[in-house]
């Protein structure tokens, strides 16, 4: 006799194990729109002040920064420097921040102010995410200050518009990825896919972030059984479709599949050799330190999948560097990505030991950030100008 399939059994199989909200809506934090925007503007004003100090201290010379390189590269596109549209699109990569740079006045300094605004938005949304996850007030302060008060984050916010916008999209994408996979929020899943695509279109250093996110979606706690591959596809599809379209357009115009991704994409073995040679130096060890901390913490909290995510994330940024995608003046992206990963994935502490461990890890990462700033020449020079000792 044929087996009868009931509607009840079909829907029970798709019933999520965890739900973040019965109504599907979460409260915003702070609750008042005026308070939210006030907090964003306050944070943005602090970083804008740092950018202004650097602008005055360097006599307006931003040539050693990623903003300086972006401000010089983008206006060339409007002067007829390319004979075909393919060349223009390739030079525009990453397209989202390049197009924004065409619209933002003030050159590199204007990009620094815009980056400060992006930093303000990011930090407020991170605080909101931690509050929604039920973190105590003290823990929210520790995590937020760990990210916001390191010279690395201030350096990125004020000198690398591409990176801060890419990190903004990546951080929000990771938050929505957890809401999608762990808390069965389908809308958040589609939004996460779009956010990762925006990250790849904003900062070439995080070009491969969508693939890392897709892997991450299979490793973190699942709310729906048997949905790992489907979740990964939903998250990665917008980015894969975007780059597939660019590749097909390049081929159609006879310029090659990589023509619209800077065209000169190539493996740089000297960069790999330099990186391997630096691993035994203090700067190299500090580069590895946050990755090691994330790995050890993930096992201590019994979430070993997070260790693999941290490794894949670091490898993805290194691959972008070895392929020549990383812009000049870029520093600290991997460190910041590790912090954003921790903020997005770490669960709310349920025991005192759990709280002490997560707080200790946050402080250790903060100390690593400050120690890194004294070892990397790019950050050290920037700090010298901001501190008035250059």
XYZ file of C-alpha atoms in Angstrom:
390
model
C 0.000 0.000 0.000
C 1.305 3.459 -0.875
C 2.407 5.529 2.078
C 0.233 8.527 2.801
C 2.069 11.812 3.144
C 0.233 14.222 5.399
C 0.580 17.982 5.320
C 1.407 17.852 9.014
C 4.519 15.690 8.507
C 5.752 17.901 5.674
C 5.517 21.092 7.700
C 6.928 19.531 10.864
C 10.135 18.771 8.967
C 10.560 22.496 8.225
C 9.704 23.717 11.722
C 12.649 25.777 13.041
C 14.278 24.719 16.278
C 14.917 28.315 17.372
C 12.953 31.489 16.744
C 14.304 34.914 17.711
C 10.913 36.622 17.796
C 7.342 35.361 17.655
C 6.310 38.468 15.710
C 9.317 38.430 13.367
C 10.308 41.914 14.528
C 13.026 42.971 16.952
C 13.196 46.186 18.913
C 15.666 48.792 17.717
C 18.284 50.134 20.088
C 18.200 52.856 21.243
C 14.421 52.829 20.883
C 14.122 56.491 19.887
C 15.125 57.385 16.293
C 16.610 60.627 17.641
C 18.771 58.683 20.086
C 19.908 56.230 17.399
C 20.916 58.928 14.966
C 22.409 60.990 17.762
C 24.630 58.060 18.736
C 25.666 57.504 15.119
C 26.509 61.179 14.627
C 28.421 61.343 17.911
C 30.617 58.392 16.946
C 31.063 59.748 13.427
C 32.081 63.151 14.817
C 34.847 61.557 16.908
C 36.378 59.818 13.899
C 35.866 62.912 11.738
C 37.854 64.881 14.320
C 40.678 62.318 14.052
C 40.564 62.640 10.251
C 40.761 66.418 10.558
C 43.759 66.179 12.888
C 45.524 63.950 10.355
C 44.592 66.288 7.500
C 46.075 69.275 9.317
C 49.087 67.384 10.645
C 50.013 66.033 7.222
C 49.407 69.375 5.465
C 46.724 67.720 3.383
C 49.016 64.961 2.118
C 47.007 61.732 1.902
C 49.275 60.091 -0.695
C 50.323 57.266 1.657
C 46.723 56.227 2.346
C 44.131 54.152 0.491
C 41.889 57.230 0.334
C 44.659 59.113 -1.417
C 45.004 56.348 -4.012
C 41.227 56.197 -4.515
C 40.940 59.983 -4.853
C 43.640 59.950 -7.540
C 42.317 56.932 -9.441
C 38.623 57.684 -9.714
C 38.672 61.176 -11.352
C 40.765 59.768 -14.215
C 37.676 57.851 -15.320
C 35.926 61.101 -16.261
C 38.799 62.394 -18.420
C 38.563 60.004 -21.355
C 41.529 57.896 -20.263
C 39.901 54.693 -21.543
C 38.821 53.892 -25.086
C 36.149 51.379 -24.166
C 33.594 50.709 -21.466
C 35.321 47.520 -20.392
C 38.417 49.461 -19.363
C 36.333 51.938 -17.398
C 34.462 49.196 -15.526
C 37.730 47.410 -14.733
C 39.277 50.603 -13.383
C 36.150 51.268 -11.339
C 36.498 48.006 -9.419
C 35.366 47.851 -6.659
C 32.443 49.650 -8.291
C 30.280 50.678 -5.332
C 32.875 52.708 -3.424
C 34.438 54.006 -6.649
C 31.108 55.432 -7.784
C 30.524 56.915 -4.335
C 33.993 58.479 -4.476
C 32.988 60.234 -7.700
C 30.103 61.873 -5.840
C 31.827 62.711 -2.534
C 33.516 66.118 -2.606
C 36.757 67.028 -0.883
C 39.093 64.375 -2.274
C 40.766 62.060 0.238
C 39.697 64.239 3.177
C 36.067 64.083 2.035
C 36.370 60.295 1.811
C 37.710 60.279 5.380
C 34.639 62.165 6.611
C 32.366 59.765 4.716
C 34.272 56.824 6.210
C 33.756 58.285 9.665
C 30.000 58.366 9.019
C 30.117 54.699 7.971
C 32.003 53.867 11.178
C 29.346 55.609 13.264
C 26.585 53.623 11.584
C 28.489 50.350 11.981
C 29.192 50.745 15.684
C 25.611 51.732 16.513
C 24.267 48.693 14.660
C 26.773 46.445 16.443
C 25.580 47.763 19.814
C 22.005 47.088 18.673
C 22.909 43.533 17.646
C 24.538 42.791 20.999
C 21.531 44.195 22.849
C 19.148 42.039 20.812
C 21.186 38.940 21.660
C 20.716 39.670 25.360
C 24.249 40.700 26.289
C 24.471 42.555 29.614
C 25.257 46.264 29.409
C 28.838 45.769 30.628
C 29.542 43.123 27.989
C 28.149 45.365 25.246
C 30.478 48.139 26.364
C 33.499 45.812 26.412
C 32.865 44.449 22.921
C 32.135 47.854 21.417
C 35.168 49.532 22.970
C 37.381 46.637 21.878
C 36.491 47.408 18.289
C 36.156 51.187 18.420
C 39.138 52.223 20.535
C 41.970 50.441 18.753
C 44.137 52.563 16.420
C 43.511 49.959 13.722
C 39.793 50.735 13.499
C 40.369 54.497 13.605
C 43.009 54.146 10.893
C 40.660 52.203 8.626
C 37.722 54.542 9.267
C 39.711 57.678 8.468
C 42.104 56.565 5.716
C 40.425 53.699 3.831
C 36.909 54.455 2.608
C 36.761 51.234 0.585
C 37.647 49.102 3.582
C 35.337 50.726 6.134
C 32.352 50.449 3.783
C 33.242 46.835 2.957
C 33.588 46.033 6.656
C 30.241 47.714 7.352
C 28.487 45.478 4.834
C 30.404 42.395 5.958
C 29.659 42.958 9.651
C 25.956 43.502 9.032
C 25.928 40.518 6.703
C 27.394 38.276 9.407
C 24.766 39.466 11.897
C 21.998 38.665 9.404
C 23.641 35.337 8.543
C 23.296 34.233 12.174
C 19.696 35.452 12.254
C 19.020 33.459 9.086
C 20.738 30.184 9.924
C 20.341 30.004 13.716
C 17.103 31.921 14.193
C 15.278 30.926 10.979
C 14.766 34.500 9.766
C 14.372 34.025 6.012
C 14.279 37.752 5.275
C 17.615 38.147 7.052
C 19.066 35.421 4.814
C 18.223 37.233 1.594
C 19.478 40.469 3.122
C 22.744 38.773 4.170
C 23.363 37.617 0.601
C 22.897 41.149 -0.713
C 25.098 42.612 2.016
C 27.972 40.243 1.193
C 27.644 41.144 -2.475
C 27.798 44.824 -1.509
C 30.918 44.098 0.574
C 32.616 42.482 -2.416
C 31.661 45.513 -4.536
C 33.007 47.919 -1.913
C 36.389 46.534 -0.901
C 38.506 44.243 -3.050
C 40.143 42.839 0.091
C 36.862 41.150 1.061
C 36.079 39.956 -2.469
C 35.849 36.363 -1.260
C 33.828 37.132 1.875
C 30.614 35.716 0.422
C 32.255 32.330 -0.053
C 33.541 32.409 3.533
C 30.061 33.392 4.713
C 28.559 30.499 2.782
C 30.930 28.113 4.552
C 30.154 29.818 7.870
C 26.463 29.244 7.292
C 27.062 25.490 7.277
C 29.153 25.492 10.468
C 27.173 27.563 12.957
C 24.119 26.364 14.889
C 21.295 25.353 12.521
C 17.634 26.086 13.156
C 16.366 23.933 10.294
C 17.528 20.366 9.780
C 19.001 19.497 6.411
C 19.183 23.094 5.195
C 22.954 23.664 5.289
C 23.577 23.602 1.537
C 20.440 25.606 0.804
C 21.492 28.260 3.319
C 24.958 28.454 1.769
C 23.484 28.902 -1.704
C 21.148 31.686 -0.585
C 24.026 33.604 0.996
C 26.530 33.154 -1.847
C 24.202 33.474 -4.838
C 24.107 37.305 -5.235
C 27.903 37.581 -5.196
C 28.432 34.598 -7.497
C 25.818 35.907 -9.922
C 27.440 39.343 -9.924
C 30.931 38.090 -10.731
C 29.608 35.581 -13.255
C 27.850 38.451 -15.035
C 31.034 40.528 -15.070
C 33.005 37.567 -16.424
C 30.461 36.904 -19.186
C 30.415 40.573 -20.188
C 34.208 40.600 -20.373
C 34.179 37.517 -22.570
C 31.404 38.971 -24.759
C 33.498 42.076 -25.411
C 36.570 39.954 -26.156
C 38.527 41.303 -23.190
C 38.654 38.156 -21.058
C 36.740 37.037 -17.959
C 38.791 39.171 -15.546
C 38.788 42.396 -17.548
C 36.116 43.976 -15.373
C 37.887 43.067 -12.147
C 40.856 45.380 -12.575
C 42.017 43.430 -15.605
C 45.531 42.993 -14.180
C 44.507 40.337 -11.658
C 47.543 38.073 -11.238
C 49.382 35.995 -8.675
C 52.213 37.895 -6.957
C 54.711 35.325 -5.640
C 56.892 38.038 -4.124
C 54.016 38.995 -1.843
C 53.660 35.403 -0.692
C 57.403 35.149 -0.053
C 57.396 38.431 1.863
C 54.456 37.316 3.979
C 56.021 33.955 4.816
C 59.280 35.690 5.687
C 57.486 38.087 8.050
C 55.722 35.405 10.093
C 58.606 35.104 12.551
C 58.796 38.869 13.085
C 56.780 40.655 15.808
C 54.470 42.113 13.168
C 53.849 38.697 11.605
C 53.153 37.103 14.971
C 50.714 39.879 15.809
C 48.957 39.278 12.489
C 48.444 35.644 13.486
C 47.570 36.402 17.126
C 43.851 37.308 16.712
C 43.334 34.254 14.502
C 44.875 32.008 17.159
C 42.783 33.678 19.876
C 39.602 33.073 17.868
C 40.521 29.420 17.347
C 41.273 28.803 21.033
C 38.136 30.644 22.140
C 35.904 28.697 19.766
C 37.081 25.417 21.256
C 36.800 26.758 24.802
C 33.184 27.774 24.139
C 32.533 24.454 22.356
C 31.872 26.008 18.965
C 34.694 24.438 16.925
C 33.111 25.465 13.640
C 33.987 29.074 14.426
C 37.675 28.132 14.348
C 37.359 27.061 10.727
C 35.473 30.256 9.861
C 38.284 32.353 11.346
C 40.897 30.430 9.343
C 38.933 30.702 6.078
C 38.378 34.416 6.671
C 42.095 35.050 7.157
C 42.964 32.954 4.099
C 40.457 34.903 1.979
C 42.065 38.270 2.796
C 45.538 36.850 2.205
C 44.424 35.461 -1.154
C 43.151 38.910 -2.144
C 46.546 40.336 -1.163
C 48.510 37.715 -3.129
C 46.324 38.359 -6.207
C 47.020 42.090 -6.081
C 43.493 43.094 -5.098
C 44.477 44.853 -1.870
C 44.796 48.627 -2.373
C 47.858 50.575 -1.192
C 47.786 51.797 2.388
C 45.611 48.886 3.486
C 46.273 47.568 7.002
C 44.305 45.892 9.774
C 41.462 44.473 7.691
C 41.987 40.877 8.858
C 42.129 41.958 12.505
C 38.887 43.907 12.194
C 37.194 41.042 10.380
C 38.051 38.777 13.318
C 36.414 41.208 15.728
C 33.296 41.467 13.564
C 33.159 37.681 13.340
C 33.332 37.417 17.129
C 30.603 40.018 17.631
C 28.281 38.320 15.144
C 28.729 34.693 16.180
C 29.512 34.649 19.904
C 26.389 33.625 21.864
C 25.125 35.520 24.875
C 26.892 34.418 28.051
C 24.756 32.118 30.206
C 27.213 31.503 33.046
C 29.713 33.569 34.977
C 32.604 31.542 33.540
C 31.294 32.193 30.026
C 31.067 35.938 30.689
C 34.569 36.094 32.133
C 35.997 34.186 29.186
C 34.344 36.356 26.526
C 35.315 39.549 28.359
C 38.897 38.341 28.710
C 39.081 37.475 25.010
C 37.787 40.938 24.130
C 40.473 42.585 26.269
C 43.193 40.361 24.779
C 42.093 41.286 21.255
C 42.122 44.955 22.260
C 45.705 44.614 23.538
C 46.699 42.856 20.312
C 45.248 45.759 18.352
C 47.333 48.296 20.237
C 50.468 46.170 20.019
C 49.961 45.777 16.265
C 49.811 49.534 15.848
C 53.357 49.867 17.161
C 54.749 47.192 14.824
C 53.254 47.976 11.417
C 54.997 50.928 9.754
C 51.825 52.168 8.051
C 49.922 52.409 11.310
C 52.914 53.760 13.194
C 53.365 56.617 10.715
C 49.664 57.468 10.851
C 49.713 57.496 14.649
C 52.756 59.753 14.559
C 50.906 62.340 12.494
C 47.716 62.129 14.559
C 49.730 62.325 17.787
C 51.722 65.284 16.521
C 55.124 63.580 16.734
C 55.751 63.119 13.019
